[in-house]
């Protein structure tokens, strides 16, 4: 059985569509564990309109998405945990494809598919996934960090299923991390377990409310816990591509600081990223942009 864990916080405009996509799955041996993380809107009332014994609601005071996911994983009854966010959807064959991957790649503990983005007008755009080594529709993602350093994240919080034992062994999602907690979780899984990947885009990331042209709404964490933990993975496991991925992480932090006009911090992050991957040319671009007079900066 698959336990589908959905963290929920004030998603009354989305949760019905999300649940309909789950209940329409061609594979039906699952439970839905919804962890209500202190919602104050009508989300719970909408869920209660669904008459399906496979849906289970757990309520808790607001503790954040990581704590909600961890609670759902702890309460799950299935051997496998599939994650889905309360404002996103699956295509009908998502779970069936993951079960197929478990059968074809029994040595793996983590299973994932590609996903796509959908905006408010219904326009769909596809991920950019580079450096996959296998041919064909599916295979093992043995170079996760190389792929993740050069692509959209190959694992997403709406496209992954893993054994419950794997989530438990890595300690679940890190709490107290406001940005990058999901990326750190995938990195910990990739450092410890084998990953099976399908090129089929079977999960839909709804990007309503996301405007990538806007200035970031919050600063990167003052204490870079994600960066520290990535260095720990490098020291203990040193998986292929980890240096490029660490550089990629600092590039993301540098980008946020740059768009917020915090030049020195942006340059510092870029210099740190270059330390781990001197060929990461975008970091050189970031440094150059930060050194331009403000009137010439394109942000």
Coordinates of C-alpha atoms in Angstrom, one line a residue:
X1 CA 0.0 0.0 0.0
X2 CA 1.0 3.6 -0.7
X3 CA 0.5 6.3 1.9
X4 CA -0.1 9.7 0.2
X5 CA 1.0 12.5 2.6
X6 CA -0.5 15.9 1.9
X7 CA 0.5 18.8 4.2
X8 CA -2.3 21.3 4.3
X9 CA -2.4 25.0 5.3
X10 CA -5.2 27.3 3.9
X11 CA -5.6 25.8 0.4
X12 CA -9.4 26.0 0.1
X13 CA -9.2 27.1 -3.5
X14 CA -7.1 24.1 -4.5
X15 CA -7.6 21.1 -2.2
X16 CA -10.7 19.8 -4.0
X17 CA -8.9 19.5 -7.4
X18 CA -5.9 18.0 -5.6
X19 CA -8.0 15.3 -4.0
X20 CA -9.9 14.6 -7.2
X21 CA -6.6 13.9 -9.0
X22 CA -5.7 11.5 -6.2
X23 CA -9.0 9.6 -6.3
X24 CA -8.8 9.4 -10.1
X25 CA -5.6 7.3 -9.9
X26 CA -5.5 4.1 -12.0
X27 CA -3.8 2.4 -9.0
X28 CA -6.1 2.3 -6.0
X29 CA -4.3 0.6 -3.1
X30 CA -3.5 3.7 -1.1
X31 CA -4.5 5.9 1.8
X32 CA -4.5 9.6 1.9
X33 CA -3.0 11.2 5.0
X34 CA -3.9 14.9 5.1
X35 CA -2.0 16.8 7.9
X36 CA -3.9 20.0 8.6
X37 CA -1.3 22.4 9.9
X38 CA -3.6 24.8 11.6
X39 CA -5.7 25.9 8.7
X40 CA -8.0 28.9 9.3
X41 CA -10.0 28.8 6.1
X42 CA -12.6 26.3 4.7
X43 CA -10.1 23.6 3.6
X44 CA -11.3 21.0 6.2
X45 CA -14.9 21.6 5.3
X46 CA -14.1 21.0 1.6
X47 CA -12.3 17.7 2.5
X48 CA -15.2 16.5 4.5
X49 CA -17.3 16.6 1.4
X50 CA -15.3 13.7 0.0
X51 CA -16.9 10.4 1.0
X52 CA -13.9 8.1 0.7
X53 CA -12.7 5.9 3.5
X54 CA -9.1 6.1 2.3
X55 CA -8.9 9.7 3.4
X56 CA -7.6 10.4 6.9
X57 CA -7.2 13.8 8.5
X58 CA -4.7 14.6 11.2
X59 CA -4.9 18.1 12.8
X60 CA -2.1 19.9 14.5
X61 CA -1.2 23.5 15.5
X62 CA 0.7 25.3 12.8
X63 CA 4.3 24.1 12.8
X64 CA 5.4 24.4 9.2
X65 CA 5.4 22.2 6.1
X66 CA 8.4 20.0 7.3
X67 CA 6.7 19.2 10.6
X68 CA 3.5 18.5 8.8
X69 CA 5.1 16.1 6.3
X70 CA 7.0 14.4 9.1
X71 CA 3.8 13.9 11.1
X72 CA 2.1 12.4 8.0
X73 CA 5.1 10.0 7.4
X74 CA 5.1 8.9 11.1
X75 CA 1.3 8.2 11.0
X76 CA 1.4 6.5 7.6
X77 CA 0.5 2.8 7.4
X78 CA 1.9 2.0 3.9
X79 CA 5.3 0.7 3.0
X80 CA 5.7 3.5 0.5
X81 CA 5.2 7.3 1.0
X82 CA 4.1 9.4 -1.9
X83 CA 4.2 13.2 -1.3
X84 CA 1.8 15.7 -2.8
X85 CA 1.2 19.4 -2.0
X86 CA -2.3 20.6 -1.3
X87 CA -2.4 22.9 -4.4
X88 CA -0.9 20.6 -7.0
X89 CA -2.2 17.5 -8.9
X90 CA -1.3 14.1 -10.4
X91 CA -2.2 12.7 -13.8
X92 CA -4.2 9.4 -13.6
X93 CA -1.2 7.0 -14.1
X94 CA 1.2 8.7 -11.6
X95 CA 1.0 6.0 -8.9
X96 CA 0.8 3.1 -11.4
X97 CA 4.0 4.3 -12.9
X98 CA 5.7 4.5 -9.6
X99 CA 4.6 0.9 -8.8
X100 CA 6.0 -0.1 -12.1
X101 CA 9.3 1.4 -11.2
X102 CA 9.4 -0.5 -7.9
X103 CA 8.9 -3.7 -9.8
X104 CA 11.5 -2.9 -12.5
X105 CA 14.1 -1.5 -10.1
X106 CA 13.7 -3.5 -6.9
X107 CA 17.2 -2.3 -5.8
X108 CA 15.9 1.2 -5.5
X109 CA 14.2 2.9 -2.5
X110 CA 13.3 6.2 -4.1
X111 CA 11.1 6.6 -7.1
X112 CA 10.2 9.7 -9.0
X113 CA 8.7 11.0 -12.3
X114 CA 9.2 14.2 -14.2
X115 CA 6.6 16.9 -13.7
X116 CA 5.3 20.0 -15.4
X117 CA 4.3 23.6 -14.6
X118 CA 0.9 25.0 -15.2
X119 CA 0.0 28.7 -14.9
X120 CA -3.3 30.4 -14.1
X121 CA -4.2 30.5 -17.8
X122 CA -3.7 26.8 -18.2
X123 CA -0.5 27.1 -20.1
X124 CA 1.8 24.2 -19.5
X125 CA 5.6 24.4 -19.5
X126 CA 8.1 21.6 -19.1
X127 CA 11.0 21.1 -16.8
X128 CA 14.6 21.2 -18.1
X129 CA 16.4 18.1 -17.0
X130 CA 19.9 17.7 -18.2
X131 CA 22.7 15.1 -18.0
X132 CA 20.5 12.0 -17.5
X133 CA 22.8 9.1 -18.4
X134 CA 20.3 6.3 -19.2
X135 CA 18.5 5.9 -22.5
X136 CA 14.8 5.2 -22.8
X137 CA 11.8 6.2 -20.8
X138 CA 13.0 5.2 -17.4
X139 CA 16.1 4.1 -15.6
X140 CA 18.3 4.7 -12.5
X141 CA 19.3 8.2 -11.6
X142 CA 22.8 7.3 -10.4
X143 CA 24.2 10.8 -11.0
X144 CA 21.5 12.7 -9.1
X145 CA 23.8 15.6 -8.0
X146 CA 25.1 16.2 -11.5
X147 CA 21.6 16.3 -12.8
X148 CA 20.3 18.5 -10.0
X149 CA 23.2 21.0 -10.4
X150 CA 22.3 21.7 -14.1
X151 CA 18.5 21.3 -14.2
X152 CA 15.2 22.0 -12.6
X153 CA 15.2 19.7 -9.5
X154 CA 14.8 16.2 -10.8
X155 CA 12.9 15.3 -7.5
X156 CA 10.0 17.5 -6.5
X157 CA 7.7 17.4 -3.5
X158 CA 4.8 16.4 -5.7
X159 CA 6.6 13.8 -7.8
X160 CA 8.4 11.5 -5.3
X161 CA 7.6 8.2 -3.6
X162 CA 10.1 6.5 -1.3
X163 CA 10.0 3.7 1.2
X164 CA 8.9 4.9 4.6
X165 CA 12.0 3.3 6.0
X166 CA 14.1 5.6 3.9
X167 CA 12.4 8.8 5.1
X168 CA 12.8 7.5 8.6
X169 CA 16.4 6.7 8.3
X170 CA 17.4 10.2 7.2
X171 CA 15.3 11.8 9.9
X172 CA 12.5 13.1 7.7
X173 CA 12.4 16.7 6.6
X174 CA 14.5 19.2 8.5
X175 CA 12.5 21.5 10.7
X176 CA 13.6 25.1 11.3
X177 CA 14.7 25.5 7.7
X178 CA 12.5 27.9 5.8
X179 CA 14.1 27.6 2.4
X180 CA 15.7 24.5 0.8
X181 CA 14.3 22.0 3.3
X182 CA 13.0 19.9 0.4
X183 CA 16.3 20.1 -1.6
X184 CA 18.2 19.0 1.5
X185 CA 15.9 16.0 2.0
X186 CA 16.3 14.9 -1.6
X187 CA 20.1 15.2 -1.3
X188 CA 20.1 13.1 1.9
X189 CA 18.0 10.4 0.1
X190 CA 20.2 10.5 -3.0
X191 CA 23.4 10.2 -0.9
X192 CA 22.1 7.0 0.8
X193 CA 19.7 5.3 -1.6
X194 CA 19.3 4.4 -5.3
X195 CA 16.8 6.3 -7.3
X196 CA 14.5 5.1 -10.2
X197 CA 13.3 7.9 -12.5
X198 CA 10.6 8.1 -15.2
X199 CA 10.8 10.7 -17.9
X200 CA 7.0 10.8 -18.0
X201 CA 5.7 14.2 -16.6
X202 CA 2.9 12.9 -14.4
X203 CA 2.7 15.5 -11.7
X204 CA 1.4 19.1 -12.2
X205 CA 2.9 22.0 -10.3
X206 CA 0.4 24.8 -10.3
X207 CA 2.4 28.1 -10.2
X208 CA -0.5 30.4 -9.3
X209 CA 0.8 33.0 -6.9
X210 CA 4.4 32.5 -8.1
X211 CA 5.9 35.4 -10.0
X212 CA 9.5 34.7 -10.7
X213 CA 10.1 38.3 -11.8
X214 CA 9.2 39.7 -8.4
X215 CA 11.8 40.4 -5.9
X216 CA 12.3 37.6 -3.3
X217 CA 10.0 38.0 -0.3
X218 CA 12.5 36.8 2.2
X219 CA 16.3 36.7 2.8
X220 CA 18.3 33.5 2.6
X221 CA 18.8 32.0 6.1
X222 CA 21.5 33.8 8.0
X223 CA 22.8 30.5 9.2
X224 CA 23.1 28.4 6.0
X225 CA 22.0 25.0 7.5
X226 CA 21.4 23.5 4.0
X227 CA 24.9 24.4 2.9
X228 CA 26.3 23.0 6.1
X229 CA 24.5 19.7 5.6
X230 CA 25.5 19.5 2.0
X231 CA 29.2 19.8 3.2
X232 CA 28.5 17.0 5.6
X233 CA 27.2 14.8 2.8
X234 CA 30.4 15.7 0.9
X235 CA 32.6 14.7 3.8
X236 CA 30.8 11.5 4.7
X237 CA 29.7 10.1 1.3
X238 CA 31.3 12.4 -1.4
X239 CA 28.8 11.4 -4.1
X240 CA 29.6 12.1 -7.7
X241 CA 28.6 15.7 -8.6
X242 CA 28.3 17.0 -5.0
X243 CA 30.8 19.8 -5.6
X244 CA 28.8 21.1 -8.5
X245 CA 25.6 20.8 -6.5
X246 CA 27.1 22.8 -3.6
X247 CA 28.1 25.4 -6.1
X248 CA 24.6 25.4 -7.5
X249 CA 23.1 26.0 -4.0
X250 CA 25.3 29.0 -3.4
X251 CA 24.4 30.3 -6.8
X252 CA 20.7 30.3 -5.8
X253 CA 21.6 32.2 -2.6
X254 CA 23.7 34.6 -4.5
X255 CA 20.8 35.2 -6.9
X256 CA 18.4 36.1 -4.1
X257 CA 20.9 38.5 -2.5
X258 CA 21.6 40.1 -5.9
X259 CA 17.9 40.7 -6.6
X260 CA 17.5 42.2 -3.2
X261 CA 20.3 44.7 -3.8
X262 CA 22.6 43.1 -1.2
X263 CA 25.7 43.2 -3.3
X264 CA 28.4 42.1 -0.9
X265 CA 26.5 39.1 0.3
X266 CA 25.7 38.1 -3.3
X267 CA 29.4 38.3 -4.2
X268 CA 30.4 36.4 -1.1
X269 CA 28.0 33.6 -2.0
X270 CA 29.2 33.6 -5.6
X271 CA 32.8 33.3 -4.5
X272 CA 31.9 30.4 -2.2
X273 CA 30.2 28.7 -5.1
X274 CA 33.2 29.2 -7.4
X275 CA 35.3 27.5 -4.7
X276 CA 33.4 24.3 -5.3
X277 CA 32.9 24.6 -9.1
X278 CA 35.2 27.1 -10.8
X279 CA 33.4 26.3 -14.1
X280 CA 30.1 27.7 -12.9
X281 CA 30.2 30.7 -15.2
X282 CA 26.9 32.1 -14.0
X283 CA 28.6 33.0 -10.7
X284 CA 31.0 35.1 -12.7
X285 CA 28.1 36.8 -14.3
X286 CA 26.5 37.4 -10.9
X287 CA 29.8 39.0 -9.6
X288 CA 30.0 41.2 -12.7
X289 CA 26.3 42.3 -12.4
X290 CA 26.9 43.2 -8.7
X291 CA 29.8 45.4 -9.6
X292 CA 27.8 47.4 -12.2
X293 CA 26.6 50.9 -11.2
X294 CA 23.0 50.5 -9.9
X295 CA 21.4 52.3 -12.9
X296 CA 22.8 49.6 -15.2
X297 CA 21.7 46.6 -13.2
X298 CA 18.9 44.7 -14.8
X299 CA 16.9 44.0 -11.6

